[in-house]
Amino acid sequence: MLHESFVKLFWRHFDSINQAAAWFHVRPITIKRWLDGEIDVNPMAEKLLIIRARGYLPDDTRWMGFRVDEERCIIITPEGRVFSPKELDSWALRFDEYHALKRLYQLDYVPVRSNVVTPLPFRGGRRMTQAQQQTVTKEKKKAVRKAQAKRANRSASP
């Protein structure tokens, strides 16, 4: 990163040198030297500043447009929806409750995933050819249940 770019990005995200020194875990004199150009900026400090500017999210096309607001402690989606850490934490419980009710009442509804247009991630230097998890169709579930029922009837009959 060029010195001018670092300085512009620095002042865009920090209000004071002391605030930046606390965030980078260095002394304020080090920050002043970086800004004056007396010494080269530590490459890790550059990377940390870029991460802060991007909002702590990975440089991946699937995270494009998402942001993290540090002050309010929230994740903001590209559509403007806001999620708090507590809300995200409760989603695992909601997911478990949903599947427990589904098993209890033997519902065959499989939600249709309409937004499967994002490219698959890179694995081992190359893009994956297919998704790791597949949605099970209603017909396949019925066939499995029929097979299980036949096995149960065979084992129950003497």
Tab-separated table of C-alpha atoms in Angstrom:
chain	number	residue	atom	x	y	z
A	1	MET	CA	0.000	0.000	0.000
A	2	LEU	CA	1.314	3.444	-0.819
A	3	HIS	CA	2.002	5.899	1.985
A	4	GLU	CA	-0.663	8.358	0.780
A	5	SER	CA	-3.276	5.591	0.597
A	6	PHE	CA	-2.443	4.473	4.126
A	7	VAL	CA	-2.768	8.023	5.465
A	8	LYS	CA	-6.141	8.594	3.741
A	9	LEU	CA	-7.527	5.263	4.915
A	10	PHE	CA	-6.119	5.851	8.398
A	11	TRP	CA	-7.868	9.206	8.893
A	12	ARG	CA	-11.086	7.829	7.411
A	13	HIS	CA	-11.292	5.177	10.153
A	14	PHE	CA	-9.620	6.739	13.176
A	15	ASP	CA	-10.408	10.009	14.965
A	16	SER	CA	-7.110	10.322	16.804
A	17	ILE	CA	-3.614	8.927	16.936
A	18	ASN	CA	-4.204	7.586	20.453
A	19	GLN	CA	-7.279	5.663	19.282
A	20	ALA	CA	-5.269	4.109	16.444
A	21	ALA	CA	-2.339	3.306	18.743
A	22	ALA	CA	-4.675	1.419	21.053
A	23	TRP	CA	-6.213	-0.457	18.116
A	24	PHE	CA	-2.854	-1.398	16.533
A	25	HIS	CA	-1.302	-2.128	19.977
A	26	VAL	CA	1.636	0.222	19.381
A	27	ARG	CA	2.753	3.488	20.964
A	28	PRO	CA	1.413	6.802	19.588
A	29	ILE	CA	4.934	7.837	18.469
A	30	THR	CA	4.977	4.824	16.119
A	31	ILE	CA	1.710	5.956	14.540
A	32	LYS	CA	3.105	9.488	14.099
A	33	ARG	CA	6.203	8.089	12.386
A	34	TRP	CA	4.047	6.014	10.048
A	35	LEU	CA	1.928	9.031	9.136
A	36	ASP	CA	4.946	11.324	8.657
A	37	GLY	CA	6.675	8.751	6.480
A	38	GLU	CA	9.773	8.606	8.714
A	39	ILE	CA	9.538	4.818	8.818
A	40	ASP	CA	7.731	2.320	6.632
A	41	VAL	CA	4.357	1.156	7.825
A	42	ASN	CA	4.376	-2.324	9.288
A	43	PRO	CA	2.813	-4.661	6.679
A	44	MET	CA	0.614	-6.257	9.336
A	45	ALA	CA	-0.682	-2.814	10.313
A	46	GLU	CA	-1.585	-2.195	6.666
A	47	LYS	CA	-3.463	-5.494	6.521
A	48	LEU	CA	-5.273	-4.760	9.773
A	49	LEU	CA	-6.312	-1.340	8.475
A	50	ILE	CA	-7.640	-2.890	5.270
A	51	ILE	CA	-9.545	-5.486	7.294
A	52	ARG	CA	-11.046	-2.728	9.434
A	53	ALA	CA	-11.962	-0.722	6.333
A	54	ARG	CA	-13.675	-3.744	4.762
A	55	GLY	CA	-15.564	-4.484	7.971
A	56	TYR	CA	-13.766	-7.629	9.191
A	57	LEU	CA	-15.232	-9.869	6.511
A	58	PRO	CA	-13.267	-12.112	4.152
A	59	ASP	CA	-12.436	-10.995	0.648
A	60	ASP	CA	-14.909	-13.363	-0.981
A	61	THR	CA	-17.627	-12.647	-3.547
A	62	ARG	CA	-20.282	-14.145	-1.274
A	63	TRP	CA	-19.556	-11.496	1.406
A	64	MET	CA	-19.700	-8.620	-1.096
A	65	GLY	CA	-21.718	-5.734	0.362
A	66	PHE	CA	-21.838	-7.040	3.935
A	67	ARG	CA	-20.392	-4.787	6.637
A	68	VAL	CA	-19.648	-4.925	10.353
A	69	ASP	CA	-20.444	-1.829	12.399
A	70	GLU	CA	-17.965	-1.867	15.275
A	71	GLU	CA	-19.649	0.802	17.389
A	72	ARG	CA	-23.145	-0.698	17.276
A	73	CYS	CA	-21.828	-4.313	17.256
A	74	ILE	CA	-23.956	-5.447	14.294
A	75	ILE	CA	-23.642	-7.046	10.863
A	76	ILE	CA	-25.305	-5.116	8.034
A	77	THR	CA	-26.411	-6.953	4.888
A	78	PRO	CA	-26.316	-5.427	1.386
A	79	GLU	CA	-30.116	-4.981	1.614
A	80	GLY	CA	-29.717	-2.981	4.827
A	81	ARG	CA	-30.927	-5.645	7.282
A	82	VAL	CA	-29.220	-5.557	10.659
A	83	PHE	CA	-28.274	-8.581	12.782
A	84	SER	CA	-26.968	-8.488	16.335
A	85	PRO	CA	-24.715	-11.218	17.766
A	86	LYS	CA	-27.526	-12.398	20.080
A	87	GLU	CA	-29.897	-12.744	17.136
A	88	LEU	CA	-27.347	-14.726	15.132
A	89	ASP	CA	-26.674	-16.918	18.173
A	90	SER	CA	-30.392	-17.737	18.529
A	91	TRP	CA	-30.624	-18.997	14.940
A	92	ALA	CA	-29.081	-22.353	15.878
A	93	LEU	CA	-31.860	-22.837	18.451
A	94	ARG	CA	-34.527	-21.869	15.906
A	95	PHE	CA	-33.028	-24.299	13.397
A	96	ASP	CA	-33.085	-27.136	15.960
A	97	GLU	CA	-36.675	-26.341	16.973
A	98	TYR	CA	-37.770	-26.311	13.330
A	99	HIS	CA	-36.267	-29.728	12.623
A	100	ALA	CA	-37.607	-31.193	15.884
A	101	LEU	CA	-41.134	-30.091	14.954
A	102	LYS	CA	-40.624	-31.428	11.451
A	103	ARG	CA	-39.628	-34.850	12.830
A	104	LEU	CA	-42.432	-34.804	15.402
A	105	TYR	CA	-45.166	-34.113	12.853
A	106	GLN	CA	-43.408	-35.905	9.950
A	107	LEU	CA	-43.603	-32.947	7.617
A	108	ASP	CA	-42.244	-33.494	4.123
A	109	TYR	CA	-41.836	-29.836	3.245
A	110	VAL	CA	-38.366	-29.055	1.947
A	111	PRO	CA	-37.689	-25.324	1.616
A	112	VAL	CA	-36.709	-24.310	-1.894
A	113	ARG	CA	-33.407	-22.492	-2.078
A	114	SER	CA	-33.909	-19.722	-4.605
A	115	ASN	CA	-30.647	-17.847	-4.129
A	116	VAL	CA	-28.132	-20.517	-5.160
A	117	VAL	CA	-26.365	-18.321	-7.681
A	118	THR	CA	-23.225	-17.548	-5.737
A	119	PRO	CA	-20.109	-19.309	-6.966
A	120	LEU	CA	-18.756	-22.126	-4.869
A	121	PRO	CA	-15.670	-21.386	-2.759
A	122	PHE	CA	-12.128	-22.311	-3.654
A	123	ARG	CA	-10.854	-25.513	-2.091
A	124	GLY	CA	-7.238	-26.535	-2.547
A	125	GLY	CA	-6.424	-24.025	-5.263
A	126	ARG	CA	-9.388	-24.832	-7.492
A	127	ARG	CA	-13.083	-24.095	-7.489
A	128	MET	CA	-15.354	-26.878	-6.252
A	129	THR	CA	-17.396	-28.573	-8.965
A	130	GLN	CA	-20.491	-29.231	-6.862
A	131	ALA	CA	-21.973	-28.292	-3.528
A	132	GLN	CA	-21.097	-30.431	-0.529
A	133	GLN	CA	-24.687	-30.730	0.685
A	134	GLN	CA	-27.666	-31.508	-1.495
A	135	THR	CA	-31.317	-30.826	-0.690
A	136	VAL	CA	-33.265	-34.113	-0.459
A	137	THR	CA	-36.373	-34.211	-2.618
A	138	LYS	CA	-39.814	-35.137	-1.349
A	139	GLU	CA	-39.938	-38.253	-3.556
A	140	LYS	CA	-36.646	-39.539	-2.209
A	141	LYS	CA	-37.834	-39.048	1.375
A	142	LYS	CA	-41.035	-41.002	0.602
A	143	ALA	CA	-39.036	-43.831	-0.971
A	144	VAL	CA	-36.792	-44.042	2.103
A	145	ARG	CA	-39.827	-44.112	4.416
A	146	LYS	CA	-41.447	-46.883	2.350
A	147	ALA	CA	-38.247	-48.932	2.516
A	148	GLN	CA	-38.044	-48.387	6.297
A	149	ALA	CA	-41.698	-49.390	6.703
A	150	LYS	CA	-41.128	-52.599	4.671
A	151	ARG	CA	-38.121	-53.488	6.836
A	152	ALA	CA	-40.145	-52.800	9.993
A	153	ASN	CA	-43.035	-54.984	8.736
A	154	ARG	CA	-40.663	-57.850	7.852
A	155	SER	CA	-38.980	-57.760	11.256
A	156	ALA	CA	-42.346	-57.508	13.089
A	157	SER	CA	-43.890	-60.468	11.200
A	158	PRO	CA	-42.822	-63.908	12.568
